[in-house]
Short mmCIF file of C-alpha atoms in Angstrom, two decimals:
data_model
loop_
_atom_site.label_atom_id
_atom_site.label_comp_id
_atom_site.label_asym_id
_atom_site.label_seq_id
_atom_site.Cartn_x
_atom_site.Cartn_y
_atom_site.Cartn_z
CA MET A 1 12.14 15.13 -14.42
CA PHE A 2 9.39 17.42 -12.43
CA ILE A 3 6.86 14.64 -10.61
CA ARG A 4 9.57 13.21 -9.61
CA SER A 5 11.65 15.80 -7.57
CA LEU A 6 8.37 17.36 -6.12
CA LEU A 7 7.62 14.17 -4.30
CA THR A 8 11.24 14.13 -2.87
CA PHE A 9 10.10 17.07 -1.24
CA PHE A 10 6.27 16.49 -0.31
CA THR A 11 7.01 13.70 2.11
CA VAL A 12 4.38 11.42 3.67
CA ALA A 13 3.25 13.41 6.62
CA ALA A 14 1.13 11.63 9.92
CA VAL A 15 -2.00 13.06 10.56
CA ALA A 16 -3.69 11.33 13.09
CA VAL A 17 -3.99 8.17 15.64
CA LEU A 18 -6.82 5.97 14.97
CA SER A 19 -7.79 3.95 17.82
CA ASN A 20 -9.54 1.16 15.54
CA ALA A 21 -8.05 -1.71 13.80
CA ALA A 22 -9.93 -3.40 11.20
CA ALA A 23 -10.14 -7.12 11.56
CA GLY A 24 -9.20 -9.35 8.67
CA GLN A 25 -5.99 -8.36 6.15
CA LEU A 26 -6.30 -7.81 2.55
CA GLN A 27 -6.66 -10.48 -0.27
CA GLN A 28 -5.30 -9.56 -4.39
CA ILE A 29 -7.08 -10.52 -6.83
CA THR A 30 -5.93 -10.80 -9.83
CA ASN A 31 -7.92 -12.28 -13.35
CA PHE A 32 -11.07 -9.97 -12.60
CA GLY A 33 -10.43 -8.74 -16.09
CA PRO A 34 -8.86 -5.45 -19.16
CA ASN A 35 -6.01 -4.14 -17.06
CA PRO A 36 -3.49 -2.74 -19.74
CA THR A 37 -1.81 -0.67 -17.55
CA ASN A 38 -0.75 -3.46 -14.64
CA VAL A 39 -3.40 -1.85 -11.23
CA GLY A 40 -2.98 -3.83 -8.28
CA ILE A 41 -6.48 -4.59 -7.24
CA TYR A 42 -5.88 -5.51 -3.34
CA LEU A 43 -10.10 -6.72 -1.51
CA TYR A 44 -11.43 -6.12 1.91
CA ARG A 45 -13.74 -9.09 2.73
CA PRO A 46 -14.76 -8.60 6.71
CA ALA A 47 -15.41 -11.99 8.36
CA THR A 48 -19.23 -10.63 7.74
CA VAL A 49 -20.04 -9.80 4.83
CA ALA A 50 -24.07 -8.53 4.87
CA ALA A 51 -26.27 -9.33 1.31
CA ASN A 52 -25.76 -7.24 -2.10
CA PRO A 53 -22.90 -5.99 0.02
CA ALA A 54 -22.16 -2.11 -1.40
CA LEU A 55 -19.04 -1.77 -2.46
CA ILE A 56 -15.93 1.16 -1.37
CA VAL A 57 -12.82 1.53 -3.90
CA ALA A 58 -10.65 3.01 -1.42
CA ILE A 59 -7.48 4.74 -3.64
CA HIS A 60 -4.36 6.18 -2.39
CA TYR A 61 -2.00 9.20 -2.79
CA CYS A 62 1.42 9.93 -4.99
CA THR A 63 3.43 8.01 -3.27
CA GLY A 64 0.73 5.65 -1.87
CA THR A 65 0.21 2.02 -2.15
CA ALA A 66 -3.19 -0.22 -1.18
CA GLN A 67 -1.91 -1.34 2.07
CA ALA A 68 -1.20 1.88 3.63
CA TYR A 69 -4.45 3.03 2.21
CA PHE A 70 -5.65 0.22 4.20
CA SER A 71 -3.87 1.03 7.28
CA GLY A 72 -4.65 5.08 7.34
CA THR A 73 -8.17 5.22 6.38
CA GLN A 74 -10.83 3.59 8.95
CA TYR A 75 -13.00 2.65 5.75
CA ALA A 76 -11.60 -0.95 7.02
CA THR A 77 -12.88 -0.66 10.26
CA LEU A 78 -16.49 0.91 9.47
CA ALA A 79 -16.87 -2.22 6.69
CA ASP A 80 -16.58 -4.39 9.98
CA GLN A 81 -18.85 -3.04 11.17
CA TYR A 82 -21.05 -2.77 8.19
CA GLY A 83 -20.39 -5.53 6.33
CA TYR A 84 -19.47 -3.71 2.99
CA LEU A 85 -16.73 -4.86 0.21
CA VAL A 86 -13.20 -2.18 0.10
CA ILE A 87 -10.71 -2.15 -3.21
CA TYR A 88 -7.83 -1.10 -2.68
CA PRO A 89 -6.55 -0.53 -6.26
CA ASN A 90 -1.85 0.23 -6.38
CA ALA A 91 -0.83 2.67 -8.62
CA PRO A 92 1.65 0.65 -11.37
CA ASP A 93 3.76 4.20 -11.28
CA SER A 94 6.71 3.91 -9.83
CA GLY A 95 5.94 6.93 -7.93
CA GLY A 96 3.49 5.41 -6.78
CA CYS A 97 0.79 8.62 -8.51
CA TRP A 98 -3.01 8.10 -10.51
CA ASP A 99 -2.65 7.99 -14.41
CA VAL A 100 -4.97 11.37 -14.79
CA HIS A 101 -3.88 12.61 -17.40
CA THR A 102 -4.65 9.97 -20.92
CA ASN A 103 -7.28 10.58 -22.96
CA ALA A 104 -7.34 6.88 -22.64
CA THR A 105 -7.99 7.15 -18.68
CA LEU A 106 -10.50 9.48 -19.07
CA THR A 107 -12.58 8.26 -21.56
CA HIS A 108 -15.10 5.02 -21.07
CA ASP A 109 -12.96 1.72 -21.57
CA SER A 110 -10.81 3.59 -24.11
CA GLY A 111 -8.17 2.03 -21.20
CA GLY A 112 -5.90 4.02 -18.59
CA ASP A 113 -5.51 2.64 -14.94
CA SER A 114 -9.49 3.97 -14.86
CA LEU A 115 -10.21 0.63 -16.71
CA ALA A 116 -8.55 -2.00 -14.64
CA ILE A 117 -10.54 -0.05 -11.70
CA ALA A 118 -14.18 -0.38 -13.57
CA SER A 119 -13.09 -3.63 -14.98
CA ALA A 120 -12.22 -5.04 -10.85
CA VAL A 121 -15.47 -3.27 -10.65
CA ARG A 122 -17.42 -5.49 -12.87
CA TYR A 123 -15.83 -8.67 -11.16
CA ALA A 124 -16.73 -8.07 -7.45
CA ILE A 125 -20.05 -7.08 -9.02
CA THR A 126 -20.29 -10.32 -10.85
CA ASN A 127 -17.91 -12.43 -8.19
CA TYR A 128 -19.16 -11.13 -4.53
CA HIS A 129 -22.59 -10.14 -5.53
CA VAL A 130 -22.01 -6.77 -4.73
CA ASP A 131 -25.38 -4.39 -5.40
CA ALA A 132 -24.48 -2.28 -8.21
CA ASN A 133 -26.26 0.52 -6.77
CA ARG A 134 -23.79 0.81 -3.99
CA VAL A 135 -20.77 0.95 -6.20
CA PHE A 136 -18.60 4.48 -4.56
CA ALA A 137 -15.43 5.61 -5.01
CA THR A 138 -13.75 8.27 -2.67
CA GLY A 139 -9.63 8.75 -2.69
CA THR A 140 -6.95 10.94 -1.47
CA SER A 141 -4.66 13.48 -3.61
CA SER A 142 -3.86 11.70 -6.30
CA GLY A 143 -6.89 9.28 -5.61
CA ALA A 144 -9.53 11.96 -5.06
CA MET A 145 -8.27 12.98 -9.08
CA MET A 146 -9.01 9.13 -10.07
CA THR A 147 -11.88 9.37 -8.59
CA ASN A 148 -13.50 12.51 -10.19
CA VAL A 149 -12.23 10.48 -13.44
CA LEU A 150 -13.57 7.84 -12.19
CA ALA A 151 -17.27 9.90 -11.81
CA GLY A 152 -16.73 11.35 -15.64
CA ALA A 153 -16.07 8.64 -17.13
CA TYR A 154 -17.15 5.40 -15.79
CA PRO A 155 -20.57 7.21 -13.81
CA ASP A 156 -23.05 3.80 -15.37
CA LEU A 157 -21.11 1.98 -12.76
CA PHE A 158 -19.84 5.21 -9.42
CA LYS A 159 -23.46 6.40 -7.83
CA ALA A 160 -21.33 8.74 -5.59
CA GLY A 161 -18.30 9.88 -5.53
CA SER A 162 -16.08 11.29 -2.33
CA ALA A 163 -12.37 13.00 -3.26
CA PHE A 164 -10.19 14.92 -0.77
CA ALA A 165 -8.05 17.60 -2.11
CA GLY A 166 -8.20 16.97 -5.79
CA VAL A 167 -8.68 18.95 -8.81
CA PRO A 168 -12.17 17.79 -11.87
CA TYR A 169 -12.16 15.44 -13.72
CA GLY A 170 -9.86 16.71 -16.66
CA CYS A 171 -7.98 19.79 -15.09
CA PHE A 172 -4.74 17.29 -15.58
CA ALA A 173 -5.11 16.57 -18.38
CA GLY A 174 -2.33 16.19 -21.14
CA PRO A 175 1.27 14.30 -22.29
CA ASP A 176 2.94 14.48 -18.55
CA LEU A 177 2.09 13.00 -15.24
CA TRP A 178 2.29 15.87 -13.73
CA ASN A 179 0.37 19.52 -15.22
CA THR A 180 2.04 22.55 -13.26
CA ALA A 181 -0.78 25.26 -14.85
CA CYS A 182 -3.66 23.05 -12.45
CA ALA A 183 -1.44 21.11 -9.87
CA THR A 184 -0.82 25.79 -8.95
CA GLY A 185 -4.23 26.64 -10.03
CA THR A 186 -4.37 28.42 -13.50
CA ILE A 187 -6.03 26.08 -14.86
CA SER A 188 -9.78 28.19 -15.39
CA LYS A 189 -12.88 27.19 -17.02
CA THR A 190 -16.65 28.40 -16.99
CA PRO A 191 -18.93 26.03 -15.36
CA GLN A 192 -19.87 25.02 -19.06
CA GLN A 193 -16.66 24.28 -19.97
CA TRP A 194 -15.97 21.75 -16.67
CA GLY A 195 -19.36 20.36 -17.45
CA ASP A 196 -18.63 19.07 -21.15
CA LEU A 197 -15.74 18.41 -19.95
CA ALA A 198 -16.40 16.68 -17.68
CA ARG A 199 -19.71 15.01 -19.41
CA SER A 200 -16.61 13.97 -22.50
CA GLY A 201 -15.41 10.99 -20.37
CA TYR A 202 -18.00 8.44 -21.92
CA PRO A 203 -19.65 10.00 -24.68
CA GLY A 204 -23.31 9.24 -25.83
CA TYR A 205 -24.31 8.65 -22.52
CA ASN A 206 -27.45 9.76 -21.40
CA GLY A 207 -28.12 7.93 -17.82
CA PRO A 208 -27.50 9.72 -13.80
CA ARG A 209 -24.37 10.86 -12.90
CA PRO A 210 -23.12 9.47 -9.96
CA LYS A 211 -23.49 12.49 -6.63
CA MET A 212 -20.13 13.85 -5.84
CA GLN A 213 -18.77 15.66 -2.21
CA ILE A 214 -15.28 17.34 -2.44
CA TRP A 215 -13.08 18.61 -0.05
CA GLN A 216 -9.95 20.95 0.48
CA GLY A 217 -7.96 22.16 2.75
CA THR A 218 -7.94 26.32 2.55
CA LEU A 219 -3.98 27.03 2.53
CA ASP A 220 -3.52 23.58 0.17
CA THR A 221 -0.13 24.84 -2.19
CA THR A 222 -0.16 20.66 -3.77
CA LEU A 223 -2.99 21.16 -5.27
CA ASN A 224 -3.67 24.80 -5.42
CA TYR A 225 -7.57 25.85 -3.43
CA ALA A 226 -8.14 27.55 -6.67
CA ASN A 227 -9.24 23.93 -8.56
CA PHE A 228 -11.78 23.67 -5.65
CA ALA A 229 -13.87 26.08 -7.15
CA GLU A 230 -12.80 25.09 -10.56
CA GLY A 231 -14.63 22.00 -8.80
CA VAL A 232 -17.37 23.63 -8.35
CA LYS A 233 -18.06 24.65 -11.14
CA GLN A 234 -17.78 21.52 -13.04
CA TRP A 235 -20.06 19.44 -10.92
CA THR A 236 -22.95 22.14 -10.26
CA ASN A 237 -23.48 22.29 -14.07
CA VAL A 238 -22.63 18.43 -14.37
CA PHE A 239 -26.36 18.62 -12.16
CA GLY A 240 -27.94 21.89 -13.58
CA TYR A 241 -27.15 23.36 -10.24
CA THR A 242 -26.34 27.48 -9.74
CA THR A 243 -22.22 28.05 -7.91
CA VAL A 244 -24.11 29.29 -5.92
CA PRO A 245 -24.90 27.32 -2.60
CA ALA A 246 -28.25 26.51 -1.45
CA SER A 247 -27.63 26.27 2.03
CA THR A 248 -24.51 26.73 4.25
CA ILE A 249 -23.56 25.08 6.99
CA GLN A 250 -20.49 25.98 9.10
CA ASN A 251 -17.81 24.01 11.16
CA SER A 252 -19.22 21.07 9.93
CA PRO A 253 -17.99 18.19 10.04
CA LEU A 254 -15.81 20.06 12.03
CA SER A 255 -14.54 23.58 13.86
CA GLY A 256 -13.67 25.55 11.73
CA TRP A 257 -14.99 23.32 8.17
CA THR A 258 -17.36 25.29 6.09
CA ARG A 259 -20.05 22.68 3.88
CA SER A 260 -21.60 24.23 1.03
CA ILE A 261 -24.97 21.93 -0.07
CA TYR A 262 -25.80 22.61 -4.51
CA GLY A 263 -28.92 19.71 -3.69
CA PRO A 264 -28.79 16.66 -3.06
CA ASN A 265 -26.69 15.44 -5.55
CA PHE A 266 -23.58 17.47 -4.88
CA GLN A 267 -21.80 19.65 -1.94
CA ALA A 268 -18.53 21.41 -1.07
CA ILE A 269 -16.22 21.40 2.12
CA SER A 270 -13.76 24.04 2.12
CA ALA A 271 -11.45 23.42 5.55
CA ALA A 272 -9.81 26.15 6.83
CA GLY A 273 -6.39 26.44 7.54
CA ILE A 274 -5.74 23.31 6.41
CA ASP A 275 -2.60 21.91 3.70
CA HIS A 276 -2.60 19.38 1.57
CA ASN A 277 -2.73 16.67 4.04
CA ILE A 278 -6.23 16.97 4.27
CA PRO A 279 -7.70 14.37 7.77
CA VAL A 280 -9.90 12.25 5.71
CA GLN A 281 -13.34 12.61 6.49
CA GLU A 282 -14.43 8.88 6.76
CA ASN A 283 -18.20 9.31 8.74
CA ASP A 284 -19.01 12.04 6.64
CA VAL A 285 -18.43 10.04 3.49
CA LEU A 286 -20.55 6.73 4.60
CA ALA A 287 -23.19 8.93 5.59
CA TRP A 288 -22.83 10.64 2.01
CA PHE A 289 -22.44 7.33 0.47
CA GLY A 290 -26.32 5.74 2.12
CA ILE A 291 -23.89 3.38 3.93
CA THR A 292 -25.03 4.78 7.34
CA GLY A 293 -27.83 7.81 8.55
CA GLY A 294 -26.45 11.15 9.76
CA SER A 295 -23.25 13.38 8.22
CA VAL A 296 -21.16 14.50 11.27
CA THR A 297 -18.21 12.68 11.35
CA THR A 298 -17.04 11.45 15.18
CA THR A 299 -13.21 11.62 13.76
CA VAL A 300 -10.98 13.27 15.68
CA SER A 301 -7.35 14.39 13.83
CA THR A 302 -4.79 17.07 14.42
CA THR A 303 -2.33 18.28 11.14
CA PRO A 304 1.42 18.84 12.08
CA SER A 305 2.77 22.16 10.42
CA THR A 306 5.64 19.99 8.82
CA THR A 307 6.07 16.62 7.98
CA SER A 308 7.00 13.93 9.96
CA ALA A 309 7.29 10.14 10.23
CA PRO A 310 3.82 7.92 10.48
CA THR A 311 2.73 7.09 13.60
CA THR A 312 0.97 3.77 14.02
CA THR A 313 -0.39 2.35 17.44
CA THR A 314 -1.62 -1.16 17.93
CA THR A 315 -4.70 -2.25 19.12
CA SER A 316 -6.03 -5.32 21.51
CA SER A 317 -7.16 -7.17 17.85
CA GLY A 318 -3.34 -6.56 17.34
CA ALA A 319 -4.00 -4.94 13.81
CA GLN A 320 -2.45 -1.71 13.19
CA GLN A 321 -4.19 0.93 11.60
CA THR A 322 -2.77 4.41 10.69
CA HIS A 323 -3.74 7.68 8.95
CA TRP A 324 -1.00 8.86 7.27
CA GLY A 325 -1.43 12.30 5.69
CA GLN A 326 -0.44 12.44 0.93
CA CYS A 327 1.75 14.13 -0.02
CA GLY A 328 2.17 14.68 -4.39
CA GLY A 329 -0.40 14.77 -6.81
#
Protein backbone atom coordinates (compact mmCIF):
# COMPACT_ATOMS: atom_id res chain seq x y z
CA MET A 1 0.00 0.00 0.00
CA PHE A 2 1.35 3.40 -0.98
CA ILE A 3 0.87 4.98 2.41
CA ARG A 4 2.87 2.23 4.11
CA SER A 5 5.86 2.63 1.80
CA LEU A 6 5.66 6.39 2.20
CA LEU A 7 5.68 6.13 5.97
CA THR A 8 8.68 3.83 5.82
CA PHE A 9 10.53 6.46 3.83
CA PHE A 10 9.60 9.42 6.03
CA THR A 11 11.12 8.55 9.40
CA VAL A 12 10.74 10.78 12.41
CA ALA A 13 13.25 13.65 12.56
CA ALA A 14 14.41 15.41 15.70
CA VAL A 15 14.05 19.14 15.23
CA ALA A 16 14.75 20.62 18.66
CA VAL A 17 15.53 19.86 22.28
CA LEU A 18 13.33 21.60 24.80
CA SER A 19 14.62 22.91 28.11
CA ASN A 20 11.43 22.31 30.12
CA ALA A 21 9.57 19.15 31.04
CA ALA A 22 6.05 18.50 32.21
CA ALA A 23 5.80 17.62 35.86
CA GLY A 24 3.15 14.91 35.45
CA GLN A 25 2.25 12.03 33.18
CA LEU A 26 -0.61 11.08 30.90
CA GLN A 27 -3.74 9.37 32.19
CA GLN A 28 -5.80 7.22 29.85
CA ILE A 29 -9.51 8.02 29.78
CA THR A 30 -12.00 5.28 28.90
CA ASN A 31 -15.79 5.06 28.65
CA PHE A 32 -15.99 8.67 27.55
CA GLY A 33 -18.75 8.21 25.00
CA PRO A 34 -19.16 7.10 21.37
CA ASN A 35 -15.84 5.85 20.02
CA PRO A 36 -16.55 3.84 16.86
CA THR A 37 -12.93 3.50 15.74
CA ASN A 38 -11.36 2.85 19.16
CA VAL A 39 -9.32 6.05 19.41
CA GLY A 40 -7.16 6.16 22.54
CA ILE A 41 -7.72 9.24 24.70
CA TYR A 42 -5.07 10.45 27.12
CA LEU A 43 -5.38 13.39 29.49
CA TYR A 44 -2.71 15.65 30.92
CA ARG A 45 -3.94 17.30 34.11
CA PRO A 46 -1.46 19.65 35.80
CA ALA A 47 -1.10 19.62 39.57
CA THR A 48 -2.85 22.97 39.76
CA VAL A 49 -5.85 23.31 37.47
CA ALA A 50 -7.48 26.66 36.86
CA ALA A 51 -11.14 27.05 37.74
CA ASN A 52 -13.18 26.13 34.65
CA PRO A 53 -9.98 25.43 32.70
CA ALA A 54 -9.38 25.71 28.99
CA LEU A 55 -8.86 22.49 27.05
CA ILE A 56 -6.40 21.90 24.22
CA VAL A 57 -6.70 18.81 22.03
CA ALA A 58 -3.15 18.16 20.76
CA ILE A 59 -3.10 15.74 17.84
CA HIS A 60 -0.08 13.74 16.70
CA TYR A 61 1.35 13.16 13.22
CA CYS A 62 1.45 9.93 11.17
CA THR A 63 3.64 7.26 12.82
CA GLY A 64 3.23 9.22 16.05
CA THR A 65 1.41 8.50 19.28
CA ALA A 66 -0.25 10.45 22.05
CA GLN A 67 2.85 9.86 24.18
CA ALA A 68 5.19 11.10 21.44
CA TYR A 69 3.25 14.33 21.01
CA PHE A 70 3.09 14.78 24.77
CA SER A 71 6.85 14.31 25.01
CA GLY A 72 7.68 16.23 21.84
CA THR A 73 5.75 19.44 22.38
CA GLN A 74 5.53 21.96 25.20
CA TYR A 75 1.76 21.98 25.65
CA ALA A 76 1.92 19.92 28.86
CA THR A 77 4.81 21.97 30.24
CA LEU A 78 2.86 25.15 29.61
CA ALA A 79 -0.25 23.58 31.16
CA ASP A 80 1.74 23.36 34.40
CA GLN A 81 2.13 27.13 34.19
CA TYR A 82 -1.32 28.16 32.98
CA GLY A 83 -3.58 25.50 34.49
CA TYR A 84 -5.36 24.24 31.36
CA LEU A 85 -6.00 20.59 30.43
CA VAL A 86 -4.61 18.76 27.41
CA ILE A 87 -6.17 15.79 25.64
CA TYR A 88 -3.78 13.76 23.49
CA PRO A 89 -5.72 11.41 21.19
CA ASN A 90 -4.00 8.26 19.89
CA ALA A 91 -4.87 7.17 16.33
CA PRO A 92 -6.17 3.60 16.00
CA ASP A 93 -4.64 3.11 12.54
CA SER A 94 -1.61 0.79 12.60
CA GLY A 95 0.47 3.47 10.84
CA GLY A 96 -0.55 6.12 13.34
CA CYS A 97 -2.47 8.20 10.77
CA TRP A 98 -5.84 9.82 11.37
CA ASP A 99 -9.02 9.13 9.43
CA VAL A 100 -9.49 12.46 7.67
CA HIS A 101 -10.95 10.95 4.49
CA THR A 102 -14.21 9.11 5.25
CA ASN A 103 -17.60 10.76 5.04
CA ALA A 104 -18.22 9.64 8.63
CA THR A 105 -15.25 11.47 10.10
CA LEU A 106 -15.91 14.55 7.95
CA THR A 107 -19.51 14.84 9.12
CA HIS A 108 -20.84 15.98 12.49
CA ASP A 109 -21.68 13.09 14.84
CA SER A 110 -21.51 10.55 12.02
CA GLY A 111 -18.56 8.44 13.18
CA GLY A 112 -14.87 8.08 12.41
CA ASP A 113 -11.95 9.25 14.51
CA SER A 114 -13.37 12.76 14.77
CA LEU A 115 -16.42 11.55 16.70
CA ALA A 116 -14.22 9.91 19.33
CA ILE A 117 -12.35 13.19 19.85
CA ALA A 118 -15.63 15.10 20.04
CA SER A 119 -16.90 12.59 22.61
CA ALA A 120 -13.78 13.10 24.72
CA VAL A 121 -14.26 16.87 24.60
CA ARG A 122 -17.88 16.57 25.70
CA TYR A 123 -16.79 14.23 28.49
CA ALA A 124 -14.17 16.73 29.67
CA ILE A 125 -16.67 19.58 29.69
CA THR A 126 -19.06 17.55 31.84
CA ASN A 127 -16.61 15.76 34.15
CA TYR A 128 -13.64 18.15 34.43
CA HIS A 129 -15.62 21.41 34.39
CA VAL A 130 -13.85 22.59 31.24
CA ASP A 131 -15.00 25.99 30.00
CA ALA A 132 -16.98 25.13 26.85
CA ASN A 133 -16.00 28.51 25.40
CA ARG A 134 -12.29 27.67 25.65
CA VAL A 135 -11.90 24.39 23.78
CA PHE A 136 -9.17 24.33 21.14
CA ALA A 137 -7.52 21.94 18.67
CA THR A 138 -3.99 21.84 17.31
CA GLY A 139 -1.89 19.26 15.54
CA THR A 140 0.95 18.48 13.19
CA SER A 141 0.77 16.89 9.72
CA SER A 142 -1.99 14.25 9.97
CA GLY A 143 -2.89 15.93 13.26
CA ALA A 144 -3.14 19.26 11.43
CA MET A 145 -5.49 17.62 8.95
CA MET A 146 -7.62 16.42 11.86
CA THR A 147 -7.57 19.94 13.30
CA ASN A 148 -9.13 21.15 10.05
CA VAL A 149 -11.64 18.29 10.13
CA LEU A 150 -12.71 19.16 13.68
CA ALA A 151 -13.10 22.82 12.73
CA GLY A 152 -15.40 21.83 9.88
CA ALA A 153 -17.38 19.01 11.48
CA TYR A 154 -17.56 20.28 15.07
CA PRO A 155 -17.66 24.09 14.97
CA ASP A 156 -20.02 23.95 17.93
CA LEU A 157 -17.33 22.40 20.15
CA PHE A 158 -14.11 24.11 19.10
CA LYS A 159 -13.45 27.81 19.43
CA ALA A 160 -10.09 27.94 17.63
CA GLY A 161 -7.63 25.75 15.77
CA SER A 162 -3.95 25.89 14.87
CA ALA A 163 -2.73 23.50 12.16
CA PHE A 164 0.95 22.84 11.40
CA ALA A 165 1.68 21.40 7.94
CA GLY A 166 -1.80 20.14 7.12
CA VAL A 167 -4.28 20.41 4.26
CA PRO A 168 -7.74 22.02 3.97
CA TYR A 169 -10.84 20.37 5.38
CA GLY A 170 -12.03 17.70 2.94
CA CYS A 171 -8.91 17.68 0.78
CA PHE A 172 -8.16 14.04 1.65
CA ALA A 173 -11.78 12.94 1.14
CA GLY A 174 -12.08 9.65 -0.70
CA PRO A 175 -11.89 5.87 -0.32
CA ASP A 176 -8.26 5.64 0.77
CA LEU A 177 -6.34 6.75 3.83
CA TRP A 178 -3.79 8.48 1.62
CA ASN A 179 -4.85 10.94 -1.09
CA THR A 180 -2.02 11.46 -3.55
CA ALA A 181 -3.73 14.26 -5.46
CA CYS A 182 -4.14 16.33 -2.31
CA ALA A 183 -0.72 15.48 -0.91
CA THR A 184 1.01 16.53 -4.11
CA GLY A 185 -0.91 19.80 -4.26
CA THR A 186 -2.87 19.10 -7.45
CA ILE A 187 -6.32 19.67 -5.94
CA SER A 188 -7.37 23.27 -6.46
CA LYS A 189 -10.79 24.77 -5.80
CA THR A 190 -12.30 28.23 -5.70
CA PRO A 191 -12.67 29.90 -2.31
CA GLN A 192 -16.44 29.34 -2.53
CA GLN A 193 -15.97 25.63 -3.24
CA TRP A 194 -13.56 25.20 -0.34
CA GLY A 195 -15.79 27.21 1.97
CA ASP A 196 -18.85 25.20 1.01
CA LEU A 197 -16.90 22.02 1.71
CA ALA A 198 -16.00 23.17 5.23
CA ARG A 199 -19.58 24.21 5.88
CA SER A 200 -20.82 20.80 4.73
CA GLY A 201 -19.20 19.20 7.78
CA TYR A 202 -22.17 20.17 9.93
CA PRO A 203 -25.26 20.42 7.74
CA GLY A 204 -27.71 23.05 8.93
CA TYR A 205 -25.29 24.66 11.37
CA ASN A 206 -25.40 28.46 11.32
CA GLY A 207 -23.49 29.30 14.48
CA PRO A 208 -20.01 30.76 14.97
CA ARG A 209 -16.98 29.06 13.44
CA PRO A 210 -13.69 28.41 15.24
CA LYS A 211 -11.03 30.91 14.32
CA MET A 212 -8.18 29.29 12.43
CA GLN A 213 -4.42 29.60 12.17
CA ILE A 214 -2.49 27.56 9.57
CA TRP A 215 1.28 27.07 9.27
CA GLN A 216 3.38 25.53 6.48
CA GLY A 217 6.95 25.44 5.26
CA THR A 218 7.67 26.59 1.72
CA LEU A 219 9.81 23.49 1.06
CA ASP A 220 7.15 21.02 2.20
CA THR A 221 6.85 18.24 -0.38
CA THR A 222 5.21 15.62 1.85
CA LEU A 223 2.04 17.71 1.91
CA ASN A 224 2.86 20.09 -0.90
CA TYR A 225 3.10 23.78 -0.09
CA ALA A 226 0.39 24.44 -2.68
CA ASN A 227 -2.05 23.29 0.00
CA PHE A 228 -1.21 26.39 2.01
CA ALA A 229 -2.83 28.64 -0.59
CA GLU A 230 -5.82 26.30 -0.79
CA GLY A 231 -6.23 26.54 2.97
CA VAL A 232 -6.15 30.32 2.70
CA LYS A 233 -8.94 30.13 0.14
CA GLN A 234 -11.02 27.90 2.39
CA TRP A 235 -10.88 29.81 5.64
CA THR A 236 -11.05 33.28 4.14
CA ASN A 237 -14.29 32.21 2.46
CA VAL A 238 -15.65 30.71 5.69
CA PHE A 239 -15.10 34.03 7.45
CA GLY A 240 -16.04 36.26 4.54
CA TYR A 241 -12.55 37.72 4.08
CA THR A 242 -10.74 38.54 0.88
CA THR A 243 -7.81 36.29 -0.08
CA VAL A 244 -5.58 39.38 0.06
CA PRO A 245 -4.27 39.78 3.62
CA ALA A 246 -5.31 42.84 5.58
CA SER A 247 -1.78 43.02 6.97
CA THR A 248 1.50 41.12 6.75
CA ILE A 249 4.20 40.81 9.39
CA GLN A 250 7.67 39.72 8.32
CA ASN A 251 9.91 37.56 10.53
CA SER A 252 6.97 36.51 12.70
CA PRO A 253 7.36 34.53 14.83
CA LEU A 254 10.80 33.50 13.52
CA SER A 255 13.26 34.97 11.04
CA GLY A 256 12.13 34.30 7.47
CA TRP A 257 8.58 33.43 8.48
CA THR A 258 5.72 35.61 7.23
CA ARG A 259 2.44 36.04 9.09
CA SER A 260 -0.50 37.08 6.91
CA ILE A 261 -3.51 38.35 8.83
CA TYR A 262 -6.79 38.25 6.93
CA GLY A 263 -9.03 39.29 9.80
CA PRO A 264 -9.50 38.59 13.51
CA ASN A 265 -10.52 34.98 12.86
CA PHE A 266 -7.91 33.79 10.38
CA GLN A 267 -4.16 34.05 9.88
CA ALA A 268 -1.66 32.02 7.88
CA ILE A 269 2.07 31.73 8.60
CA SER A 270 4.44 30.75 5.79
CA ALA A 271 7.85 29.46 6.89
CA ALA A 272 10.48 30.16 4.23
CA GLY A 273 13.04 27.41 3.73
CA ILE A 274 11.27 24.95 6.03
CA ASP A 275 10.23 21.48 4.89
CA HIS A 276 7.50 19.26 6.35
CA ASN A 277 9.28 19.21 9.72
CA ILE A 278 7.96 22.62 10.74
CA PRO A 279 8.78 23.43 14.38
CA VAL A 280 5.67 23.81 16.51
CA GLN A 281 5.32 27.28 18.01
CA GLU A 282 3.46 26.51 21.22
CA ASN A 283 3.64 29.98 22.78
CA ASP A 284 2.21 31.52 19.63
CA VAL A 285 -0.58 28.94 19.63
CA LEU A 286 -1.49 29.72 23.25
CA ALA A 287 -1.68 33.41 22.37
CA TRP A 288 -3.93 32.61 19.39
CA PHE A 289 -6.18 30.60 21.70
CA GLY A 290 -6.35 33.49 24.14
CA ILE A 291 -4.77 31.50 26.95
CA THR A 292 -1.88 33.96 27.11
CA GLY A 293 -1.37 37.50 25.91
CA GLY A 294 0.83 38.58 23.01
CA SER A 295 1.63 36.66 19.83
CA VAL A 296 5.40 36.17 19.67
CA THR A 297 6.94 32.89 20.70
CA THR A 298 10.37 32.50 22.25
CA THR A 299 10.81 28.96 20.98
CA VAL A 300 14.09 28.51 19.12
CA SER A 301 14.22 25.42 16.93
CA THR A 302 16.56 24.03 14.31
CA THR A 303 15.51 21.80 11.44
CA PRO A 304 18.05 19.27 10.18
CA SER A 305 18.45 18.79 6.44
CA THR A 306 18.19 15.04 6.84
CA THR A 307 16.15 12.86 9.14
CA SER A 308 17.78 11.67 12.32
CA ALA A 309 16.95 9.95 15.57
CA PRO A 310 15.20 12.01 18.23
CA THR A 311 17.30 13.58 20.92
CA THR A 312 16.19 13.70 24.54
CA THR A 313 17.26 15.67 27.54
CA THR A 314 16.53 15.12 31.22
CA THR A 315 15.85 18.18 33.34
CA SER A 316 16.15 18.54 37.08
CA SER A 317 12.52 17.46 37.46
CA GLY A 318 13.45 14.02 36.16
CA ALA A 319 10.92 14.08 33.33
CA GLN A 320 11.81 13.99 29.67
CA GLN A 321 10.41 16.24 26.99
CA THR A 322 11.54 15.83 23.39
CA HIS A 323 10.53 17.82 20.32
CA TRP A 324 9.94 15.45 17.40
CA GLY A 325 9.49 16.24 13.78
CA GLN A 326 6.48 14.81 11.98
CA CYS A 327 6.35 12.50 9.03
CA GLY A 328 3.96 11.05 6.58
CA GLY A 329 0.47 12.48 6.25
